[in-house]
mmCIF file of C-alpha atoms and ligand atoms in Angstrom:
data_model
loop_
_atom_site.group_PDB
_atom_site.id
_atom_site.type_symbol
_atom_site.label_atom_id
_atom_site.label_comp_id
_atom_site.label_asym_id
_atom_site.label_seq_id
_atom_site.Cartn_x
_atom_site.Cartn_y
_atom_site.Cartn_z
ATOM 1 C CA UNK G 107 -65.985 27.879 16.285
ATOM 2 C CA UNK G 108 -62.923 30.581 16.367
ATOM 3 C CA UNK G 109 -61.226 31.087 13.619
ATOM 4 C CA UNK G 110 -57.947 29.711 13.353
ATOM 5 C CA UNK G 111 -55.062 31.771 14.048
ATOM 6 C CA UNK G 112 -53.214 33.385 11.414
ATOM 7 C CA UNK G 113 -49.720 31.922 11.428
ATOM 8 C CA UNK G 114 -46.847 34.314 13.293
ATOM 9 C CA UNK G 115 -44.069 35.587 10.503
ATOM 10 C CA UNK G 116 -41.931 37.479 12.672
ATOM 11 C CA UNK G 117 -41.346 36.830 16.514
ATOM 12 C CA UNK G 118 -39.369 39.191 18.497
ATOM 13 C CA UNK G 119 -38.659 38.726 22.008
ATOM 14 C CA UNK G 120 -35.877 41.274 23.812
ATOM 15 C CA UNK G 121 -34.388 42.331 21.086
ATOM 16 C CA UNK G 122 -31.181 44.378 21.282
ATOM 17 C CA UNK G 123 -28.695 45.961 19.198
ATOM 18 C CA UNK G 124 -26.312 48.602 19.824
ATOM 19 C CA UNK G 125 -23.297 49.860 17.308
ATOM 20 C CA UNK G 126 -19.914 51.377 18.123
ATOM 21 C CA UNK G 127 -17.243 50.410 21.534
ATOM 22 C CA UNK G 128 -14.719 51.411 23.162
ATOM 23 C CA UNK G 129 -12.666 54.304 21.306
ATOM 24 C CA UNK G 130 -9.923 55.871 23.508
ATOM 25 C CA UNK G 131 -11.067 54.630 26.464
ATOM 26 C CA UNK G 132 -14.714 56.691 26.343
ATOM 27 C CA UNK G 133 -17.696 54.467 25.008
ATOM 28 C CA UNK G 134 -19.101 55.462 21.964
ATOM 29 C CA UNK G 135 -21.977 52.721 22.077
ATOM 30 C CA UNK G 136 -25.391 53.669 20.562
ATOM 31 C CA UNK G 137 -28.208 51.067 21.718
ATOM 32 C CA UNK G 138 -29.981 51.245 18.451
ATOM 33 C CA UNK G 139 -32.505 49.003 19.454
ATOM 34 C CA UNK G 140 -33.188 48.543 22.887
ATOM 35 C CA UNK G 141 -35.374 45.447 24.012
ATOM 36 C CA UNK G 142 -37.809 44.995 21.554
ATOM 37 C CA UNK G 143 -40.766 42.661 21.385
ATOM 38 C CA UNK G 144 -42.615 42.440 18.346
ATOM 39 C CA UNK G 145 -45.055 39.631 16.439
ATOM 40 C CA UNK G 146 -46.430 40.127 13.189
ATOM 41 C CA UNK G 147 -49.279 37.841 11.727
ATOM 42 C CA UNK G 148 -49.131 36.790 8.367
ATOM 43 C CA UNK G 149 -51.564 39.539 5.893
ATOM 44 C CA UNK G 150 -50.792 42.249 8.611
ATOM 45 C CA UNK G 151 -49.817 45.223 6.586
ATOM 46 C CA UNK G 152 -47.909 47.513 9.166
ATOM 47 C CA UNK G 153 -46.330 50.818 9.341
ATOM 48 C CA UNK G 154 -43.162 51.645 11.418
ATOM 49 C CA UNK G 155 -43.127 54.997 12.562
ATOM 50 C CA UNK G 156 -40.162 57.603 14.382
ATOM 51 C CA UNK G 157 -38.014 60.126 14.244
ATOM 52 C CA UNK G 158 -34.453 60.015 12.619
ATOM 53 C CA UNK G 159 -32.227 58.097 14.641
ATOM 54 C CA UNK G 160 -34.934 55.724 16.697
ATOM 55 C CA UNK G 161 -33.961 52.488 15.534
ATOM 56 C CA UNK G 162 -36.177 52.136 12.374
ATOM 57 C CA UNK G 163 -33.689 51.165 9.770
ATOM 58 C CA UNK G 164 -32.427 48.610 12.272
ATOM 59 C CA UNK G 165 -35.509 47.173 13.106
ATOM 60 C CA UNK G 166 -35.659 46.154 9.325
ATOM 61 C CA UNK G 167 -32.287 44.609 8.655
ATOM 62 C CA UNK G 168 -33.240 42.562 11.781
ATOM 63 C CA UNK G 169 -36.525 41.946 10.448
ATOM 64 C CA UNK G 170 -34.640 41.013 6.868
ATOM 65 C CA UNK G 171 -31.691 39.074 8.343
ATOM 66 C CA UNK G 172 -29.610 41.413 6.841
ATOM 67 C CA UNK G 173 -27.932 41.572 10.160
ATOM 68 C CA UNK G 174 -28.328 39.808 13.549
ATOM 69 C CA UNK G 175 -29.117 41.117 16.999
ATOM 70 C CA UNK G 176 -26.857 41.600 19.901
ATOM 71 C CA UNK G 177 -29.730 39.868 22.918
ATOM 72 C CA UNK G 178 -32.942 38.724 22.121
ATOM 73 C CA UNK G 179 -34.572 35.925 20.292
ATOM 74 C CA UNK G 180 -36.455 36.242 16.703
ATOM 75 C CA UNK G 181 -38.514 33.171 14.671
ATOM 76 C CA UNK G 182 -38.674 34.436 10.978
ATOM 77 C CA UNK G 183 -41.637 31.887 9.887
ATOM 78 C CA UNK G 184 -40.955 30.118 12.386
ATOM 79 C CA UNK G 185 -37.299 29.364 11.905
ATOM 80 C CA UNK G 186 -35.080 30.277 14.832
ATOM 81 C CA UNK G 187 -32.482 33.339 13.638
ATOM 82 C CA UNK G 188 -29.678 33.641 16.273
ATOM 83 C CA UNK G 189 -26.696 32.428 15.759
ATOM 84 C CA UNK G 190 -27.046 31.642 11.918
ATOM 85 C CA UNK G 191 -23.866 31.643 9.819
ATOM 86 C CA UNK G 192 -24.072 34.259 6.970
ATOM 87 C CA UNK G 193 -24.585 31.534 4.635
ATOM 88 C CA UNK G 194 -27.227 30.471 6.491
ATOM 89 C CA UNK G 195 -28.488 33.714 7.015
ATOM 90 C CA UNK G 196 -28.276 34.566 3.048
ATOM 91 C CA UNK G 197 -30.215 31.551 2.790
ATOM 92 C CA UNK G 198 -33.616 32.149 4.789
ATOM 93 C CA UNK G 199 -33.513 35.895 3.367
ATOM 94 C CA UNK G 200 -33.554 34.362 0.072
ATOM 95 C CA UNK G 201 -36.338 32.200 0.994
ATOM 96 C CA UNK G 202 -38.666 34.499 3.179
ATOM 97 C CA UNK G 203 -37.712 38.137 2.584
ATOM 98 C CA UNK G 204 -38.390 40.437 -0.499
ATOM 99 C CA UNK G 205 -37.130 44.459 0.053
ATOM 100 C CA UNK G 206 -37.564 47.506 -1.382
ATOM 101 C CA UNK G 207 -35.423 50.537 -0.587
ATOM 102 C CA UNK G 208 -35.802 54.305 -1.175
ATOM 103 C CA UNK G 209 -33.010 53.637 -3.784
ATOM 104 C CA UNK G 210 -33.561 50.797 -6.058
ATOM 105 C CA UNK G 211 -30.388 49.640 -6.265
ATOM 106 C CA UNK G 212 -31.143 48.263 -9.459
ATOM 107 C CA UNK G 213 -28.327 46.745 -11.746
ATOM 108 C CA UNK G 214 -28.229 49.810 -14.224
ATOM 109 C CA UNK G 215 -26.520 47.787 -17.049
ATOM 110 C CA UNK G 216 -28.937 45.232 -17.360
ATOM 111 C CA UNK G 217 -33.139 44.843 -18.492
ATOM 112 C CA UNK G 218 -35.758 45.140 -16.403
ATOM 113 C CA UNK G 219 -36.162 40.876 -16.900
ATOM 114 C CA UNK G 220 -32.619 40.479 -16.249
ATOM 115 C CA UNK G 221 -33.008 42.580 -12.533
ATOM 116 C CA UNK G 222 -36.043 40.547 -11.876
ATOM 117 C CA UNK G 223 -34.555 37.389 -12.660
ATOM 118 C CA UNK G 224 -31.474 37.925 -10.306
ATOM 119 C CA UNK G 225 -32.896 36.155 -7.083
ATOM 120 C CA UNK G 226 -34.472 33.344 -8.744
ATOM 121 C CA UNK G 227 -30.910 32.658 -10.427
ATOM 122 C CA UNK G 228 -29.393 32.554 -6.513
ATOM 123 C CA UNK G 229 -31.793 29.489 -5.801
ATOM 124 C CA UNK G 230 -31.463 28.056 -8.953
ATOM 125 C CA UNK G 231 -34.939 28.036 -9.466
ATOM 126 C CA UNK G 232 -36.578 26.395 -12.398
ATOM 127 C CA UNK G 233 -38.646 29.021 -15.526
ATOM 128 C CA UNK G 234 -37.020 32.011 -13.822
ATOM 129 C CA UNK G 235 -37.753 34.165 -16.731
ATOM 130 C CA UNK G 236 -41.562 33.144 -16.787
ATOM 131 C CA UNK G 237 -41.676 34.072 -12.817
ATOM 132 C CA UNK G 238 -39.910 37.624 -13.467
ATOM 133 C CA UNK G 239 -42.709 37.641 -16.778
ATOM 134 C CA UNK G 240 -44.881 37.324 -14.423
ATOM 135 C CA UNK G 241 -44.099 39.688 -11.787
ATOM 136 C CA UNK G 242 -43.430 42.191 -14.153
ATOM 137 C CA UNK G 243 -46.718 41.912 -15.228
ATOM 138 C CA UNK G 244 -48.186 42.038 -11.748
ATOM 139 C CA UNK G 245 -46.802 45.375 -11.184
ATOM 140 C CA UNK G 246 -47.915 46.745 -14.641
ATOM 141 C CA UNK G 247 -44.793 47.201 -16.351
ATOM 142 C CA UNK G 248 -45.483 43.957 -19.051
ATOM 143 C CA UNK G 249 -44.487 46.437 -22.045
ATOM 144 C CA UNK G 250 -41.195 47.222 -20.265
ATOM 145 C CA UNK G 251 -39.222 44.188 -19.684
ATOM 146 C CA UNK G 252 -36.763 44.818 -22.151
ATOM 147 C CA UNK G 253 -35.611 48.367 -20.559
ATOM 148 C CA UNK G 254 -32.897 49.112 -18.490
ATOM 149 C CA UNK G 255 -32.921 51.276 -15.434
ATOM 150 C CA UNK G 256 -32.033 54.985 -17.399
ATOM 151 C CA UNK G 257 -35.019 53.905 -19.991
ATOM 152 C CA UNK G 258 -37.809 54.026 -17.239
ATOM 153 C CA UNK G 259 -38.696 56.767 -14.749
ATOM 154 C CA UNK G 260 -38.498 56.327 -11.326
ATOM 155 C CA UNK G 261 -42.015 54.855 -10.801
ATOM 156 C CA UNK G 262 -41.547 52.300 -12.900
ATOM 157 C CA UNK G 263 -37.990 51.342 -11.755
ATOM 158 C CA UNK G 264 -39.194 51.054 -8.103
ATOM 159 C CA UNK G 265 -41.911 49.125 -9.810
ATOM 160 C CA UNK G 266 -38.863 46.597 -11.171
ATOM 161 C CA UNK G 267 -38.020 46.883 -7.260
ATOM 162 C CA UNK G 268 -41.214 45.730 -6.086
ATOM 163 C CA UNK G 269 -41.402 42.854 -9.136
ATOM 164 C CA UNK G 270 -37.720 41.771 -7.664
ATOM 165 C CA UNK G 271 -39.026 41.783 -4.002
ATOM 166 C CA UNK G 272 -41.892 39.878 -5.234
ATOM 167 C CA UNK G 273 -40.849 37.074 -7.564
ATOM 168 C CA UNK G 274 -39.916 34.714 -5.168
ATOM 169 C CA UNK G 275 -42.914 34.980 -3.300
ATOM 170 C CA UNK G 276 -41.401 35.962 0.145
ATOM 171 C CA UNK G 277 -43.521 35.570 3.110
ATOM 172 C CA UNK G 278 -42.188 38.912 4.340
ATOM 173 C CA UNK G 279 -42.046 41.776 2.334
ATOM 174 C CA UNK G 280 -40.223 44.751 3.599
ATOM 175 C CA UNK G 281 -40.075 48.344 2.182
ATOM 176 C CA UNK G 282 -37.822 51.217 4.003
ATOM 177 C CA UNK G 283 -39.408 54.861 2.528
ATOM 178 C CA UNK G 284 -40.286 53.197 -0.373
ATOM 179 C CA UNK G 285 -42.133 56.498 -1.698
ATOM 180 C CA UNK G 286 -39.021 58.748 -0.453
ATOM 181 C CA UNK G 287 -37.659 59.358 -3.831
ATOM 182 C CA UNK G 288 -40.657 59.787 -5.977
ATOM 183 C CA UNK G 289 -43.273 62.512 -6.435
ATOM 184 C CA UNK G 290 -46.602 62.354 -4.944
ATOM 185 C CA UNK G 291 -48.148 60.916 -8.195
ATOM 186 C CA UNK G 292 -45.865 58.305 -8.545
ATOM 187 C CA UNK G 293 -45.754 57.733 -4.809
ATOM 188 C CA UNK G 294 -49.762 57.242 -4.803
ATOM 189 C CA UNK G 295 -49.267 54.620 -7.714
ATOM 190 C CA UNK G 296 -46.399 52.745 -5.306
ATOM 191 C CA UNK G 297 -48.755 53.272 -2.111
ATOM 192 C CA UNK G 298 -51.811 51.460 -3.976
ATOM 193 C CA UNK G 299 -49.552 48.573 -5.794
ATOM 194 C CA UNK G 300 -48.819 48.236 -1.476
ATOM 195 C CA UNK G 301 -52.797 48.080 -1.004
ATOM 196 C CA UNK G 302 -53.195 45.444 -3.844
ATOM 197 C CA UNK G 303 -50.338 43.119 -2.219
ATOM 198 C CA UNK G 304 -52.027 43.842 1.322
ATOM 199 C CA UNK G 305 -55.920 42.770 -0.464
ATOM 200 C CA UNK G 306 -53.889 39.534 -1.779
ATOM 201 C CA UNK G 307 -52.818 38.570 1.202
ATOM 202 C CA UNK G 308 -48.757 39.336 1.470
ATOM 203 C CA UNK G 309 -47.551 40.439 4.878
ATOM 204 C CA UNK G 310 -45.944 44.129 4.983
ATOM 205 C CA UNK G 311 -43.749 45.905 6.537
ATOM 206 C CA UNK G 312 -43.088 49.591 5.630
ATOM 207 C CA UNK G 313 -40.940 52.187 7.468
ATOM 208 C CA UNK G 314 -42.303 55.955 6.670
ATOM 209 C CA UNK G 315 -41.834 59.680 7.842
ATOM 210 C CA UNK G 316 -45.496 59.906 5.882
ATOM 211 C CA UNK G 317 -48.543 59.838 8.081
ATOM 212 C CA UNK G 318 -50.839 59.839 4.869
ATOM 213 C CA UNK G 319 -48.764 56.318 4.398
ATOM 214 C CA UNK G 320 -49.313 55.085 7.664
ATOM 215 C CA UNK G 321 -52.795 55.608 7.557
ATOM 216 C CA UNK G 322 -53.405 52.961 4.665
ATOM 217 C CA UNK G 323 -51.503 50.067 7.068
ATOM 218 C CA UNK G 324 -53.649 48.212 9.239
ATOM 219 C CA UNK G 325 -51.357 48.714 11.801
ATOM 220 C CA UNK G 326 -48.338 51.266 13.149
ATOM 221 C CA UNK G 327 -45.683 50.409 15.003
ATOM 222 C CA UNK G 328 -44.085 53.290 16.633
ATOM 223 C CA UNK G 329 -40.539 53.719 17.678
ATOM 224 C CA UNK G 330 -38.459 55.971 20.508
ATOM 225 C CA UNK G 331 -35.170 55.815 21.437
ATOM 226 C CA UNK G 332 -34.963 52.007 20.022
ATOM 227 C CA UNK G 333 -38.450 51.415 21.673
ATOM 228 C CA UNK G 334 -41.584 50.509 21.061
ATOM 229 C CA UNK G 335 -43.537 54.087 21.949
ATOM 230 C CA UNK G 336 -46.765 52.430 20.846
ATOM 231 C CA UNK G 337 -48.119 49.792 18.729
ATOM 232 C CA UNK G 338 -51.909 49.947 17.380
ATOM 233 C CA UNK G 339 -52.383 46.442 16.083
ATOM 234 C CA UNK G 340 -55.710 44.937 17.275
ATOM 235 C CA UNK G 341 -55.820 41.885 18.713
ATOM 236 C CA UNK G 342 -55.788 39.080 16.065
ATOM 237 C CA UNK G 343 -57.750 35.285 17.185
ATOM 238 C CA UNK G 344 -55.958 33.138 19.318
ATOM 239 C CA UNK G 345 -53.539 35.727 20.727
ATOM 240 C CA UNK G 346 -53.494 35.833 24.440
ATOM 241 C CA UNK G 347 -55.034 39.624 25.112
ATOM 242 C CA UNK G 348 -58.153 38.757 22.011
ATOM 243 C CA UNK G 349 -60.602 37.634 24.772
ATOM 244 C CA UNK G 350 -60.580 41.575 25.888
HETATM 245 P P1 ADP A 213 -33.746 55.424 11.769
HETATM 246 O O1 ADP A 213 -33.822 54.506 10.583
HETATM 247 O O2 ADP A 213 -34.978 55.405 12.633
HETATM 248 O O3 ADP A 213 -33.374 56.818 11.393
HETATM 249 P P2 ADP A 213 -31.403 53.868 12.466
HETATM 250 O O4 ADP A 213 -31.864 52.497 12.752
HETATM 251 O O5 ADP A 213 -30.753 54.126 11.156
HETATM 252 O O6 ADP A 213 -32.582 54.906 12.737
HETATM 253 O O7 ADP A 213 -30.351 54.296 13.594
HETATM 254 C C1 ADP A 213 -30.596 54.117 14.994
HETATM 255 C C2 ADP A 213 -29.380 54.634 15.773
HETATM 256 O O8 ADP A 213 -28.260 53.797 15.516
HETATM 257 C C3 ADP A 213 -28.950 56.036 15.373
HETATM 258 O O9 ADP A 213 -28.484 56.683 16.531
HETATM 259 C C4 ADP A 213 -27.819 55.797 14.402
HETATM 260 O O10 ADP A 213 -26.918 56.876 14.412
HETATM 261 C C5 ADP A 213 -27.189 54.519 14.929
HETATM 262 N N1 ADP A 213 -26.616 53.688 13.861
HETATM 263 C C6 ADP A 213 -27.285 53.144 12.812
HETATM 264 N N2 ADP A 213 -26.478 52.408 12.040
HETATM 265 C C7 ADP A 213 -25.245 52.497 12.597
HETATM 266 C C8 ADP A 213 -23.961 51.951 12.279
HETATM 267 N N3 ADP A 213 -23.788 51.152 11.234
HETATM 268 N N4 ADP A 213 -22.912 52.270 13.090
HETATM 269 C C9 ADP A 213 -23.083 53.058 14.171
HETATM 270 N N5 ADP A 213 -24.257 53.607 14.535
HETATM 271 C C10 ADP A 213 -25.328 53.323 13.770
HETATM 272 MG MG1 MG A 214 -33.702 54.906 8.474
#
């Protein structure tokens, strides 16, 4: 018996997307991302990897639906992406995606609870302050819940980041430099709350200049001129290229 295959979470075939036009008659177009094809099992933990400027940043709005592509097809667990209305678009990222930025963009007026709280509210979900409890909890900051942004340090309020990406248990989570603003210490505590979410199964996604970083994903993803330069992911069951 084989084991069944892990389910795909993100299917990218040909994707393209390039900023800028026409400006007084010269073409200022930048092909950001340049015909990439990309799958991603569910529990893969993996690192994207590039210099400035080679598309990463775009990859992940793609990969969030904060944006669509220009050519190319992507399945977001298995839902079909092009050619969503924003609503529509707002709606699956709700459902499927959790992010964390290098800055928190965290409501600064407002608790910890409240921040958490925020996209359970937009689905109307039911014991929304439980969940954030809960979440809160999961990331160690239980004693902190009542604290806004300028009362914690900035460990703990990418912590309330992660708890906000978390609470409505996306199937993608997504993190650009998520250890860019902090010091080492605090980035090591960030790095193995990432490890823990890996062990319990959540499927990553983690742009970072850090090769220490990359070395604790199971896989990296590396980008060139909006290209996949290479892409160490080992063959998972029931792909095509597993039989070796
Ligand atoms: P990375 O995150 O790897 O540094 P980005 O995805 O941010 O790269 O950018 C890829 C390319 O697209 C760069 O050349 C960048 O200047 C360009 N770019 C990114 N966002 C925009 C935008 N909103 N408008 C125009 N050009 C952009
Ligand atoms: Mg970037």
């Amino acid at each position: 018996m084989v084991a069944a295959p892990r389910p795909a979470i993100v299917e990218m075939r040909g994707i393209e997307k390039t900023y800028g036009a026409e400006r007084a008659g010269e073409s200022v177009a930048v092909h950001a991302l340049d015909g990439i094809d990309l799958t991603i099992h569910e529990g893969e933990y993996v690192a994207v990897l590039g210099p400035s400027g080679s598309g990463k940043s775009t990859l992940m709005n793609l990969l969030g639906c904060l944006d669509v592509a220009d050519e190319g097809r992507y399945r977001l667990a298995g839902t079909d992406v092009a050619g969503l209305s924003d609503d529509a678009l707002a709606r699956i990222r709700n459902r499927f995606v959790g992010f964390v930025f290098q800055q928190w963009n965290l409501l600064a007026r407002t608790t910890a609870l409240a921040n958490v709280t925020l996209p359970l509210a937009y689905r109307g979900d039911r014991d929304r302050e439980a969940k954030a409890r809960a979440a809160l909890e999961a990331v160690g900051l239980g004693a902190r819940i009542r604290h806004r942004p300028n009362q914690l340090s900035g460990g703990e309020q990418q912590r309330v980041a992660i708890a906000r990406a978390l609470v409505t248990e996306p199937a993608l989570v997504l993190a650009d430099e998520p250890t860019g603003n902090l010091d080492t210490a605090t980035g090591e505590e960030i790095l193995g709350l990432f490890d823990r979410l890996h062990a319990a199964g959540r499927t990553l996604v983690v742009v970072t200049h850090d090769a220490s970083v990359a070395e604790r994903a199971n896989r990296r993803v590396r980008l060139r001129d909006g290209r996949i330069e290479s892409d160490d992911g080992l063959p998972l069951p029931g792909r095509a290229d597993a039989a070796g």
